[in-house]
Amino acid sequence: MAEAAEPYDICKASDNQVEDLEDVFGEEPEGFFVHRGDLTIDGPLSIGNDPGLAPDTVYVIDGDLTINGPMRFLNAEVYTPLYVTGSVTAQHLMCLMDSNLFIGGSLTVGGLLMTELSDMGMLVVHGGASANAWLETWDRGEVIFVDDLKARRLRMPEGEYLEDSDADDAADILLPEFLDGDTNDVPGKLWAATLEGRPLLRH
Protein backbone atom coordinates (compact mmCIF):
# COMPACT_ATOMS: atom_id res chain seq x y z
CA MET A 1 0.00 0.00 0.00
CA ALA A 2 2.68 2.49 0.99
CA GLU A 3 4.70 1.69 -2.14
CA ALA A 4 1.72 2.28 -4.45
CA ALA A 5 -0.03 5.14 -2.69
CA GLU A 6 2.81 7.62 -3.26
CA PRO A 7 3.29 7.37 -7.07
CA TYR A 8 -0.43 6.76 -7.65
CA ASP A 9 -1.76 9.53 -5.43
CA ILE A 10 -5.55 9.26 -5.67
CA CYS A 11 -6.04 12.52 -3.77
CA LYS A 12 -4.03 14.41 -6.39
CA ALA A 13 -5.64 12.40 -9.22
CA SER A 14 -9.08 13.45 -7.98
CA ASP A 15 -8.07 17.13 -7.99
CA ASN A 16 -8.23 16.88 -4.19
CA GLN A 17 -11.89 15.88 -4.18
CA VAL A 18 -10.74 12.78 -2.29
CA GLU A 19 -8.86 13.72 0.87
CA ASP A 20 -8.03 10.15 1.93
CA LEU A 21 -8.63 6.70 0.50
CA GLU A 22 -10.82 5.97 3.50
CA ASP A 23 -13.21 8.58 2.06
CA VAL A 24 -13.74 6.22 -0.87
CA PHE A 25 -13.75 2.83 0.82
CA GLY A 26 -14.60 3.59 4.45
CA GLU A 27 -11.26 1.98 5.33
CA GLU A 28 -7.95 1.38 3.62
CA PRO A 29 -8.29 -0.64 0.39
CA GLU A 30 -6.75 -4.09 0.30
CA GLY A 31 -4.31 -3.01 -2.38
CA PHE A 32 -3.54 -1.45 -5.74
CA PHE A 33 -3.80 -3.36 -9.02
CA VAL A 34 -1.43 -1.68 -11.47
CA HIS A 35 -1.00 -2.28 -15.20
CA ARG A 36 2.29 -0.69 -16.26
CA GLY A 37 2.40 0.58 -19.84
CA ASP A 38 -0.12 1.59 -22.47
CA LEU A 39 -3.22 -0.56 -22.89
CA THR A 40 -5.27 -0.93 -26.08
CA ILE A 41 -8.60 -2.78 -26.00
CA ASP A 42 -10.82 -3.70 -28.93
CA GLY A 43 -14.15 -2.54 -27.53
CA PRO A 44 -16.76 -2.41 -26.42
CA LEU A 45 -15.48 -2.21 -22.86
CA SER A 46 -17.86 -2.31 -19.87
CA ILE A 47 -16.32 -2.21 -16.39
CA GLY A 48 -17.51 -1.69 -12.84
CA ASN A 49 -18.83 -3.71 -9.95
CA ASP A 50 -21.46 -4.13 -7.25
CA PRO A 51 -20.95 -4.56 -3.49
CA GLY A 52 -19.16 -7.74 -2.48
CA LEU A 53 -18.04 -8.74 -5.98
CA ALA A 54 -14.39 -7.80 -5.56
CA PRO A 55 -12.05 -6.78 -2.73
CA ASP A 56 -11.59 -3.06 -2.16
CA THR A 57 -8.93 -2.24 -4.74
CA VAL A 58 -7.58 0.87 -6.50
CA TYR A 59 -7.14 0.11 -10.21
CA VAL A 60 -4.36 1.94 -12.06
CA ILE A 61 -3.32 1.98 -15.70
CA ASP A 62 0.12 3.55 -15.65
CA GLY A 63 0.06 4.74 -19.25
CA ASP A 64 -2.52 5.47 -21.94
CA LEU A 65 -5.84 3.65 -22.34
CA THR A 66 -7.18 3.32 -25.89
CA ILE A 67 -10.52 1.64 -26.54
CA ASN A 68 -11.31 0.87 -30.16
CA GLY A 69 -15.01 1.19 -29.51
CA PRO A 70 -17.27 2.48 -26.72
CA MET A 71 -16.55 2.35 -22.99
CA ARG A 72 -18.93 2.25 -20.03
CA PHE A 73 -17.86 2.59 -16.39
CA LEU A 74 -20.70 1.72 -13.99
CA ASN A 75 -20.25 1.21 -10.27
CA ALA A 76 -23.24 0.60 -7.99
CA GLU A 77 -22.90 1.39 -4.28
CA VAL A 78 -19.13 0.97 -4.40
CA TYR A 79 -16.65 3.71 -5.26
CA THR A 80 -13.80 1.72 -6.77
CA PRO A 81 -11.56 4.21 -8.60
CA LEU A 82 -9.88 3.72 -11.97
CA TYR A 83 -6.86 5.97 -12.38
CA VAL A 84 -5.33 6.28 -15.85
CA THR A 85 -2.08 8.21 -15.49
CA GLY A 86 -1.91 8.94 -19.23
CA SER A 87 -4.60 9.69 -21.79
CA VAL A 88 -7.91 7.98 -22.59
CA THR A 89 -9.35 7.60 -26.09
CA ALA A 90 -12.72 6.00 -26.87
CA GLN A 91 -15.49 6.07 -29.47
CA HIS A 92 -18.09 6.88 -26.79
CA LEU A 93 -17.62 7.12 -23.01
CA MET A 94 -20.30 6.68 -20.35
CA CYS A 95 -19.36 7.36 -16.72
CA LEU A 96 -22.31 6.41 -14.52
CA MET A 97 -23.61 6.24 -10.96
CA ASP A 98 -20.86 5.73 -8.35
CA SER A 99 -17.92 5.53 -10.75
CA ASN A 100 -14.67 7.34 -9.98
CA LEU A 101 -12.63 7.85 -13.16
CA PHE A 102 -9.43 9.90 -12.87
CA ILE A 103 -7.42 10.74 -16.00
CA GLY A 104 -3.96 12.25 -15.64
CA GLY A 105 -3.61 13.11 -19.32
CA SER A 106 -6.11 14.00 -22.01
CA LEU A 107 -9.55 12.60 -22.87
CA THR A 108 -10.61 12.17 -26.50
CA VAL A 109 -14.11 10.91 -27.26
CA GLY A 110 -15.05 10.65 -30.91
CA GLY A 111 -18.80 10.67 -30.28
CA LEU A 112 -20.79 11.03 -27.06
CA LEU A 113 -19.49 11.61 -23.55
CA MET A 114 -22.24 10.91 -21.01
CA THR A 115 -22.07 11.51 -17.26
CA GLU A 116 -24.83 10.45 -14.89
CA LEU A 117 -23.14 10.42 -11.49
CA SER A 118 -24.36 10.01 -7.94
CA ASP A 119 -23.14 12.25 -5.13
CA MET A 120 -20.03 10.05 -4.72
CA GLY A 121 -19.31 9.70 -8.45
CA MET A 122 -16.43 11.57 -10.05
CA LEU A 123 -14.86 12.21 -13.44
CA VAL A 124 -11.64 14.23 -13.34
CA VAL A 125 -9.55 15.00 -16.44
CA HIS A 126 -6.26 16.84 -15.93
CA GLY A 127 -5.30 17.30 -19.60
CA GLY A 128 -7.20 18.55 -22.61
CA ALA A 129 -10.62 17.04 -23.26
CA SER A 130 -12.76 16.83 -26.38
CA ALA A 131 -15.92 15.07 -27.51
CA ASN A 132 -18.53 15.52 -30.21
CA ALA A 133 -21.13 16.12 -27.48
CA TRP A 134 -21.38 15.91 -23.68
CA LEU A 135 -24.65 14.87 -22.07
CA GLU A 136 -24.78 15.33 -18.30
CA THR A 137 -28.17 14.36 -16.93
CA TRP A 138 -27.83 14.91 -13.16
CA ASP A 139 -26.58 17.86 -11.14
CA ARG A 140 -24.71 15.50 -8.82
CA GLY A 141 -21.23 14.10 -8.38
CA GLU A 142 -18.10 15.93 -9.48
CA VAL A 143 -17.14 16.44 -13.12
CA ILE A 144 -13.90 18.40 -13.39
CA PHE A 145 -12.03 19.33 -16.56
CA VAL A 146 -8.84 21.05 -15.45
CA ASP A 147 -8.60 22.34 -19.03
CA ASP A 148 -11.86 23.29 -20.76
CA LEU A 149 -13.80 20.54 -22.48
CA LYS A 150 -14.30 21.12 -26.21
CA ALA A 151 -17.77 19.67 -26.89
CA ARG A 152 -21.38 20.64 -27.42
CA ARG A 153 -23.07 20.48 -24.02
CA LEU A 154 -26.48 18.84 -23.99
CA ARG A 155 -29.38 19.07 -21.55
CA MET A 156 -32.30 16.70 -21.21
CA PRO A 157 -35.59 17.89 -22.74
CA GLU A 158 -38.03 19.34 -20.21
CA GLY A 159 -35.45 19.11 -17.45
CA GLU A 160 -34.65 21.94 -15.03
CA TYR A 161 -30.94 21.15 -14.89
CA LEU A 162 -29.02 23.39 -17.33
CA GLU A 163 -32.25 24.96 -18.63
CA ASP A 164 -30.84 28.47 -18.15
CA SER A 165 -27.45 27.63 -19.66
CA ASP A 166 -26.27 27.65 -23.26
CA ALA A 167 -26.59 23.85 -23.42
CA ASP A 168 -28.33 22.44 -26.49
CA ASP A 169 -31.49 20.39 -26.18
CA ALA A 170 -30.43 16.73 -26.34
CA ALA A 171 -33.44 16.07 -28.56
CA ASP A 172 -31.80 18.15 -31.28
CA ILE A 173 -28.58 16.12 -31.18
CA LEU A 174 -29.44 12.58 -30.06
CA LEU A 175 -31.48 10.33 -32.31
CA PRO A 176 -35.13 10.38 -31.18
CA GLU A 177 -35.28 6.72 -30.14
CA PHE A 178 -33.16 7.43 -27.06
CA LEU A 179 -35.53 10.03 -25.61
CA ASP A 180 -38.83 8.31 -26.43
CA GLY A 181 -40.77 6.90 -23.50
CA ASP A 182 -38.98 6.45 -20.17
CA THR A 183 -36.11 8.93 -20.09
CA ASN A 184 -34.80 7.37 -16.87
CA ASP A 185 -33.20 4.63 -18.97
CA VAL A 186 -31.37 6.83 -21.45
CA PRO A 187 -27.97 5.30 -20.48
CA GLY A 188 -29.31 1.79 -21.04
CA LYS A 189 -30.74 2.66 -24.43
CA LEU A 190 -27.53 4.39 -25.51
CA TRP A 191 -25.32 1.52 -24.39
CA ALA A 192 -27.51 -1.05 -26.14
CA ALA A 193 -27.17 0.95 -29.36
CA THR A 194 -23.38 1.10 -29.06
CA LEU A 195 -23.22 -2.68 -28.64
CA GLU A 196 -25.20 -3.06 -31.87
CA GLY A 197 -23.02 -0.54 -33.66
CA ARG A 198 -25.91 1.89 -34.18
CA PRO A 199 -25.34 5.67 -34.29
CA LEU A 200 -26.23 7.84 -31.31
CA LEU A 201 -26.12 11.34 -32.76
CA ARG A 202 -28.06 13.02 -35.55
CA HIS A 203 -24.87 14.77 -36.69
PDB file of C-alpha atoms in Angstrom:
ATOM      1  CA  MET A   1       0.000   0.000   0.000  1.00  0.00           C
ATOM      2  CA  ALA A   2       2.682   2.492   0.988  1.00  0.00           C
ATOM      3  CA  GLU A   3       4.702   1.686  -2.141  1.00  0.00           C
ATOM      4  CA  ALA A   4       1.722   2.285  -4.451  1.00  0.00           C
ATOM      5  CA  ALA A   5      -0.027   5.143  -2.688  1.00  0.00           C
ATOM      6  CA  GLU A   6       2.810   7.615  -3.264  1.00  0.00           C
ATOM      7  CA  PRO A   7       3.288   7.369  -7.065  1.00  0.00           C
ATOM      8  CA  TYR A   8      -0.433   6.759  -7.652  1.00  0.00           C
ATOM      9  CA  ASP A   9      -1.758   9.526  -5.427  1.00  0.00           C
ATOM     10  CA  ILE A  10      -5.553   9.261  -5.667  1.00  0.00           C
ATOM     11  CA  CYS A  11      -6.042  12.518  -3.770  1.00  0.00           C
ATOM     12  CA  LYS A  12      -4.033  14.408  -6.389  1.00  0.00           C
ATOM     13  CA  ALA A  13      -5.637  12.404  -9.218  1.00  0.00           C
ATOM     14  CA  SER A  14      -9.080  13.453  -7.980  1.00  0.00           C
ATOM     15  CA  ASP A  15      -8.069  17.127  -7.989  1.00  0.00           C
ATOM     16  CA  ASN A  16      -8.229  16.883  -4.189  1.00  0.00           C
ATOM     17  CA  GLN A  17     -11.894  15.877  -4.177  1.00  0.00           C
ATOM     18  CA  VAL A  18     -10.739  12.777  -2.293  1.00  0.00           C
ATOM     19  CA  GLU A  19      -8.856  13.715   0.874  1.00  0.00           C
ATOM     20  CA  ASP A  20      -8.035  10.153   1.928  1.00  0.00           C
ATOM     21  CA  LEU A  21      -8.630   6.701   0.495  1.00  0.00           C
ATOM     22  CA  GLU A  22     -10.821   5.973   3.498  1.00  0.00           C
ATOM     23  CA  ASP A  23     -13.212   8.579   2.062  1.00  0.00           C
ATOM     24  CA  VAL A  24     -13.741   6.216  -0.874  1.00  0.00           C
ATOM     25  CA  PHE A  25     -13.746   2.831   0.818  1.00  0.00           C
ATOM     26  CA  GLY A  26     -14.595   3.593   4.446  1.00  0.00           C
ATOM     27  CA  GLU A  27     -11.260   1.980   5.330  1.00  0.00           C
ATOM     28  CA  GLU A  28      -7.946   1.384   3.619  1.00  0.00           C
ATOM     29  CA  PRO A  29      -8.291  -0.642   0.388  1.00  0.00           C
ATOM     30  CA  GLU A  30      -6.748  -4.090   0.296  1.00  0.00           C
ATOM     31  CA  GLY A  31      -4.305  -3.005  -2.377  1.00  0.00           C
ATOM     32  CA  PHE A  32      -3.542  -1.449  -5.740  1.00  0.00           C
ATOM     33  CA  PHE A  33      -3.800  -3.357  -9.017  1.00  0.00           C
ATOM     34  CA  VAL A  34      -1.426  -1.677 -11.474  1.00  0.00           C
ATOM     35  CA  HIS A  35      -0.999  -2.279 -15.195  1.00  0.00           C
ATOM     36  CA  ARG A  36       2.286  -0.693 -16.264  1.00  0.00           C
ATOM     37  CA  GLY A  37       2.402   0.576 -19.837  1.00  0.00           C
ATOM     38  CA  ASP A  38      -0.119   1.587 -22.469  1.00  0.00           C
ATOM     39  CA  LEU A  39      -3.218  -0.561 -22.893  1.00  0.00           C
ATOM     40  CA  THR A  40      -5.271  -0.934 -26.079  1.00  0.00           C
ATOM     41  CA  ILE A  41      -8.598  -2.778 -26.004  1.00  0.00           C
ATOM     42  CA  ASP A  42     -10.822  -3.696 -28.934  1.00  0.00           C
ATOM     43  CA  GLY A  43     -14.150  -2.544 -27.535  1.00  0.00           C
ATOM     44  CA  PRO A  44     -16.757  -2.408 -26.416  1.00  0.00           C
ATOM     45  CA  LEU A  45     -15.477  -2.213 -22.857  1.00  0.00           C
ATOM     46  CA  SER A  46     -17.860  -2.312 -19.874  1.00  0.00           C
ATOM     47  CA  ILE A  47     -16.323  -2.211 -16.393  1.00  0.00           C
ATOM     48  CA  GLY A  48     -17.514  -1.691 -12.836  1.00  0.00           C
ATOM     49  CA  ASN A  49     -18.830  -3.706  -9.947  1.00  0.00           C
ATOM     50  CA  ASP A  50     -21.461  -4.132  -7.253  1.00  0.00           C
ATOM     51  CA  PRO A  51     -20.947  -4.557  -3.492  1.00  0.00           C
ATOM     52  CA  GLY A  52     -19.161  -7.742  -2.483  1.00  0.00           C
ATOM     53  CA  LEU A  53     -18.045  -8.742  -5.984  1.00  0.00           C
ATOM     54  CA  ALA A  54     -14.395  -7.802  -5.555  1.00  0.00           C
ATOM     55  CA  PRO A  55     -12.054  -6.775  -2.726  1.00  0.00           C
ATOM     56  CA  ASP A  56     -11.591  -3.058  -2.162  1.00  0.00           C
ATOM     57  CA  THR A  57      -8.933  -2.236  -4.743  1.00  0.00           C
ATOM     58  CA  VAL A  58      -7.584   0.865  -6.500  1.00  0.00           C
ATOM     59  CA  TYR A  59      -7.141   0.112 -10.207  1.00  0.00           C
ATOM     60  CA  VAL A  60      -4.363   1.938 -12.065  1.00  0.00           C
ATOM     61  CA  ILE A  61      -3.316   1.985 -15.700  1.00  0.00           C
ATOM     62  CA  ASP A  62       0.123   3.549 -15.652  1.00  0.00           C
ATOM     63  CA  GLY A  63       0.064   4.737 -19.254  1.00  0.00           C
ATOM     64  CA  ASP A  64      -2.522   5.474 -21.937  1.00  0.00           C
ATOM     65  CA  LEU A  65      -5.837   3.648 -22.342  1.00  0.00           C
ATOM     66  CA  THR A  66      -7.177   3.317 -25.892  1.00  0.00           C
ATOM     67  CA  ILE A  67     -10.525   1.644 -26.540  1.00  0.00           C
ATOM     68  CA  ASN A  68     -11.306   0.866 -30.163  1.00  0.00           C
ATOM     69  CA  GLY A  69     -15.015   1.190 -29.514  1.00  0.00           C
ATOM     70  CA  PRO A  70     -17.274   2.477 -26.720  1.00  0.00           C
ATOM     71  CA  MET A  71     -16.546   2.348 -22.993  1.00  0.00           C
ATOM     72  CA  ARG A  72     -18.931   2.249 -20.030  1.00  0.00           C
ATOM     73  CA  PHE A  73     -17.857   2.595 -16.387  1.00  0.00           C
ATOM     74  CA  LEU A  74     -20.700   1.721 -13.994  1.00  0.00           C
ATOM     75  CA  ASN A  75     -20.250   1.209 -10.267  1.00  0.00           C
ATOM     76  CA  ALA A  76     -23.240   0.602  -7.995  1.00  0.00           C
ATOM     77  CA  GLU A  77     -22.902   1.392  -4.280  1.00  0.00           C
ATOM     78  CA  VAL A  78     -19.133   0.974  -4.403  1.00  0.00           C
ATOM     79  CA  TYR A  79     -16.651   3.710  -5.258  1.00  0.00           C
ATOM     80  CA  THR A  80     -13.804   1.720  -6.774  1.00  0.00           C
ATOM     81  CA  PRO A  81     -11.560   4.207  -8.604  1.00  0.00           C
ATOM     82  CA  LEU A  82      -9.885   3.719 -11.965  1.00  0.00           C
ATOM     83  CA  TYR A  83      -6.865   5.975 -12.379  1.00  0.00           C
ATOM     84  CA  VAL A  84      -5.326   6.282 -15.850  1.00  0.00           C
ATOM     85  CA  THR A  85      -2.079   8.206 -15.494  1.00  0.00           C
ATOM     86  CA  GLY A  86      -1.913   8.945 -19.231  1.00  0.00           C
ATOM     87  CA  SER A  87      -4.604   9.686 -21.789  1.00  0.00           C
ATOM     88  CA  VAL A  88      -7.912   7.978 -22.589  1.00  0.00           C
ATOM     89  CA  THR A  89      -9.354   7.600 -26.091  1.00  0.00           C
ATOM     90  CA  ALA A  90     -12.724   6.000 -26.867  1.00  0.00           C
ATOM     91  CA  GLN A  91     -15.487   6.075 -29.472  1.00  0.00           C
ATOM     92  CA  HIS A  92     -18.086   6.884 -26.785  1.00  0.00           C
ATOM     93  CA  LEU A  93     -17.622   7.120 -23.012  1.00  0.00           C
ATOM     94  CA  MET A  94     -20.296   6.683 -20.347  1.00  0.00           C
ATOM     95  CA  CYS A  95     -19.357   7.360 -16.716  1.00  0.00           C
ATOM     96  CA  LEU A  96     -22.314   6.411 -14.519  1.00  0.00           C
ATOM     97  CA  MET A  97     -23.613   6.242 -10.956  1.00  0.00           C
ATOM     98  CA  ASP A  98     -20.860   5.726  -8.347  1.00  0.00           C
ATOM     99  CA  SER A  99     -17.918   5.529 -10.749  1.00  0.00           C
ATOM    100  CA  ASN A 100     -14.668   7.342  -9.982  1.00  0.00           C
ATOM    101  CA  LEU A 101     -12.626   7.854 -13.156  1.00  0.00           C
ATOM    102  CA  PHE A 102      -9.432   9.899 -12.867  1.00  0.00           C
ATOM    103  CA  ILE A 103      -7.421  10.738 -15.998  1.00  0.00           C
ATOM    104  CA  GLY A 104      -3.959  12.246 -15.636  1.00  0.00           C
ATOM    105  CA  GLY A 105      -3.610  13.107 -19.325  1.00  0.00           C
ATOM    106  CA  SER A 106      -6.115  14.003 -22.011  1.00  0.00           C
ATOM    107  CA  LEU A 107      -9.548  12.604 -22.871  1.00  0.00           C
ATOM    108  CA  THR A 108     -10.605  12.168 -26.503  1.00  0.00           C
ATOM    109  CA  VAL A 109     -14.114  10.906 -27.256  1.00  0.00           C
ATOM    110  CA  GLY A 110     -15.052  10.646 -30.910  1.00  0.00           C
ATOM    111  CA  GLY A 111     -18.804  10.665 -30.281  1.00  0.00           C
ATOM    112  CA  LEU A 112     -20.793  11.032 -27.059  1.00  0.00           C
ATOM    113  CA  LEU A 113     -19.491  11.606 -23.550  1.00  0.00           C
ATOM    114  CA  MET A 114     -22.239  10.907 -21.009  1.00  0.00           C
ATOM    115  CA  THR A 115     -22.067  11.506 -17.259  1.00  0.00           C
ATOM    116  CA  GLU A 116     -24.827  10.453 -14.891  1.00  0.00           C
ATOM    117  CA  LEU A 117     -23.140  10.423 -11.490  1.00  0.00           C
ATOM    118  CA  SER A 118     -24.357  10.011  -7.936  1.00  0.00           C
ATOM    119  CA  ASP A 119     -23.136  12.247  -5.134  1.00  0.00           C
ATOM    120  CA  MET A 120     -20.029  10.050  -4.716  1.00  0.00           C
ATOM    121  CA  GLY A 121     -19.315   9.699  -8.450  1.00  0.00           C
ATOM    122  CA  MET A 122     -16.434  11.567 -10.054  1.00  0.00           C
ATOM    123  CA  LEU A 123     -14.861  12.206 -13.442  1.00  0.00           C
ATOM    124  CA  VAL A 124     -11.645  14.228 -13.344  1.00  0.00           C
ATOM    125  CA  VAL A 125      -9.550  14.999 -16.439  1.00  0.00           C
ATOM    126  CA  HIS A 126      -6.258  16.838 -15.935  1.00  0.00           C
ATOM    127  CA  GLY A 127      -5.298  17.297 -19.605  1.00  0.00           C
ATOM    128  CA  GLY A 128      -7.198  18.555 -22.611  1.00  0.00           C
ATOM    129  CA  ALA A 129     -10.619  17.043 -23.260  1.00  0.00           C
ATOM    130  CA  SER A 130     -12.765  16.825 -26.379  1.00  0.00           C
ATOM    131  CA  ALA A 131     -15.923  15.068 -27.509  1.00  0.00           C
ATOM    132  CA  ASN A 132     -18.527  15.522 -30.205  1.00  0.00           C
ATOM    133  CA  ALA A 133     -21.134  16.122 -27.480  1.00  0.00           C
ATOM    134  CA  TRP A 134     -21.377  15.912 -23.684  1.00  0.00           C
ATOM    135  CA  LEU A 135     -24.652  14.871 -22.065  1.00  0.00           C
ATOM    136  CA  GLU A 136     -24.782  15.328 -18.297  1.00  0.00           C
ATOM    137  CA  THR A 137     -28.171  14.361 -16.929  1.00  0.00           C
ATOM    138  CA  TRP A 138     -27.826  14.907 -13.159  1.00  0.00           C
ATOM    139  CA  ASP A 139     -26.578  17.861 -11.142  1.00  0.00           C
ATOM    140  CA  ARG A 140     -24.713  15.497  -8.821  1.00  0.00           C
ATOM    141  CA  GLY A 141     -21.228  14.096  -8.379  1.00  0.00           C
ATOM    142  CA  GLU A 142     -18.100  15.932  -9.477  1.00  0.00           C
ATOM    143  CA  VAL A 143     -17.142  16.445 -13.115  1.00  0.00           C
ATOM    144  CA  ILE A 144     -13.898  18.400 -13.391  1.00  0.00           C
ATOM    145  CA  PHE A 145     -12.031  19.334 -16.560  1.00  0.00           C
ATOM    146  CA  VAL A 146      -8.838  21.055 -15.454  1.00  0.00           C
ATOM    147  CA  ASP A 147      -8.604  22.342 -19.033  1.00  0.00           C
ATOM    148  CA  ASP A 148     -11.862  23.293 -20.764  1.00  0.00           C
ATOM    149  CA  LEU A 149     -13.801  20.539 -22.483  1.00  0.00           C
ATOM    150  CA  LYS A 150     -14.305  21.123 -26.211  1.00  0.00           C
ATOM    151  CA  ALA A 151     -17.765  19.674 -26.888  1.00  0.00           C
ATOM    152  CA  ARG A 152     -21.376  20.641 -27.418  1.00  0.00           C
ATOM    153  CA  ARG A 153     -23.070  20.481 -24.024  1.00  0.00           C
ATOM    154  CA  LEU A 154     -26.482  18.838 -23.988  1.00  0.00           C
ATOM    155  CA  ARG A 155     -29.382  19.066 -21.554  1.00  0.00           C
ATOM    156  CA  MET A 156     -32.299  16.701 -21.213  1.00  0.00           C
ATOM    157  CA  PRO A 157     -35.594  17.893 -22.743  1.00  0.00           C
ATOM    158  CA  GLU A 158     -38.032  19.338 -20.210  1.00  0.00           C
ATOM    159  CA  GLY A 159     -35.447  19.109 -17.450  1.00  0.00           C
ATOM    160  CA  GLU A 160     -34.655  21.943 -15.034  1.00  0.00           C
ATOM    161  CA  TYR A 161     -30.936  21.148 -14.888  1.00  0.00           C
ATOM    162  CA  LEU A 162     -29.020  23.390 -17.330  1.00  0.00           C
ATOM    163  CA  GLU A 163     -32.246  24.955 -18.634  1.00  0.00           C
ATOM    164  CA  ASP A 164     -30.840  28.469 -18.145  1.00  0.00           C
ATOM    165  CA  SER A 165     -27.445  27.632 -19.664  1.00  0.00           C
ATOM    166  CA  ASP A 166     -26.273  27.646 -23.260  1.00  0.00           C
ATOM    167  CA  ALA A 167     -26.586  23.848 -23.418  1.00  0.00           C
ATOM    168  CA  ASP A 168     -28.332  22.436 -26.487  1.00  0.00           C
ATOM    169  CA  ASP A 169     -31.488  20.386 -26.177  1.00  0.00           C
ATOM    170  CA  ALA A 170     -30.428  16.735 -26.343  1.00  0.00           C
ATOM    171  CA  ALA A 171     -33.442  16.067 -28.558  1.00  0.00           C
ATOM    172  CA  ASP A 172     -31.804  18.155 -31.282  1.00  0.00           C
ATOM    173  CA  ILE A 173     -28.575  16.123 -31.180  1.00  0.00           C
ATOM    174  CA  LEU A 174     -29.435  12.580 -30.063  1.00  0.00           C
ATOM    175  CA  LEU A 175     -31.476  10.329 -32.313  1.00  0.00           C
ATOM    176  CA  PRO A 176     -35.134  10.382 -31.176  1.00  0.00           C
ATOM    177  CA  GLU A 177     -35.278   6.721 -30.141  1.00  0.00           C
ATOM    178  CA  PHE A 178     -33.160   7.432 -27.059  1.00  0.00           C
ATOM    179  CA  LEU A 179     -35.529  10.030 -25.609  1.00  0.00           C
ATOM    180  CA  ASP A 180     -38.831   8.313 -26.428  1.00  0.00           C
ATOM    181  CA  GLY A 181     -40.774   6.896 -23.501  1.00  0.00           C
ATOM    182  CA  ASP A 182     -38.983   6.454 -20.170  1.00  0.00           C
ATOM    183  CA  THR A 183     -36.108   8.933 -20.091  1.00  0.00           C
ATOM    184  CA  ASN A 184     -34.797   7.366 -16.869  1.00  0.00           C
ATOM    185  CA  ASP A 185     -33.202   4.628 -18.972  1.00  0.00           C
ATOM    186  CA  VAL A 186     -31.373   6.832 -21.453  1.00  0.00           C
ATOM    187  CA  PRO A 187     -27.972   5.299 -20.477  1.00  0.00           C
ATOM    188  CA  GLY A 188     -29.306   1.793 -21.037  1.00  0.00           C
ATOM    189  CA  LYS A 189     -30.736   2.665 -24.434  1.00  0.00           C
ATOM    190  CA  LEU A 190     -27.529   4.394 -25.512  1.00  0.00           C
ATOM    191  CA  TRP A 191     -25.319   1.523 -24.386  1.00  0.00           C
ATOM    192  CA  ALA A 192     -27.510  -1.053 -26.143  1.00  0.00           C
ATOM    193  CA  ALA A 193     -27.168   0.954 -29.355  1.00  0.00           C
ATOM    194  CA  THR A 194     -23.378   1.105 -29.063  1.00  0.00           C
ATOM    195  CA  LEU A 195     -23.222  -2.682 -28.643  1.00  0.00           C
ATOM    196  CA  GLU A 196     -25.198  -3.065 -31.869  1.00  0.00           C
ATOM    197  CA  GLY A 197     -23.022  -0.535 -33.658  1.00  0.00           C
ATOM    198  CA  ARG A 198     -25.909   1.890 -34.176  1.00  0.00           C
ATOM    199  CA  PRO A 199     -25.336   5.673 -34.286  1.00  0.00           C
ATOM    200  CA  LEU A 200     -26.227   7.835 -31.308  1.00  0.00           C
ATOM    201  CA  LEU A 201     -26.118  11.340 -32.757  1.00  0.00           C
ATOM    202  CA  ARG A 202     -28.062  13.025 -35.545  1.00  0.00           C
ATOM    203  CA  HIS A 203     -24.869  14.769 -36.692  1.00  0.00           C
TER     204      HIS A 203
END
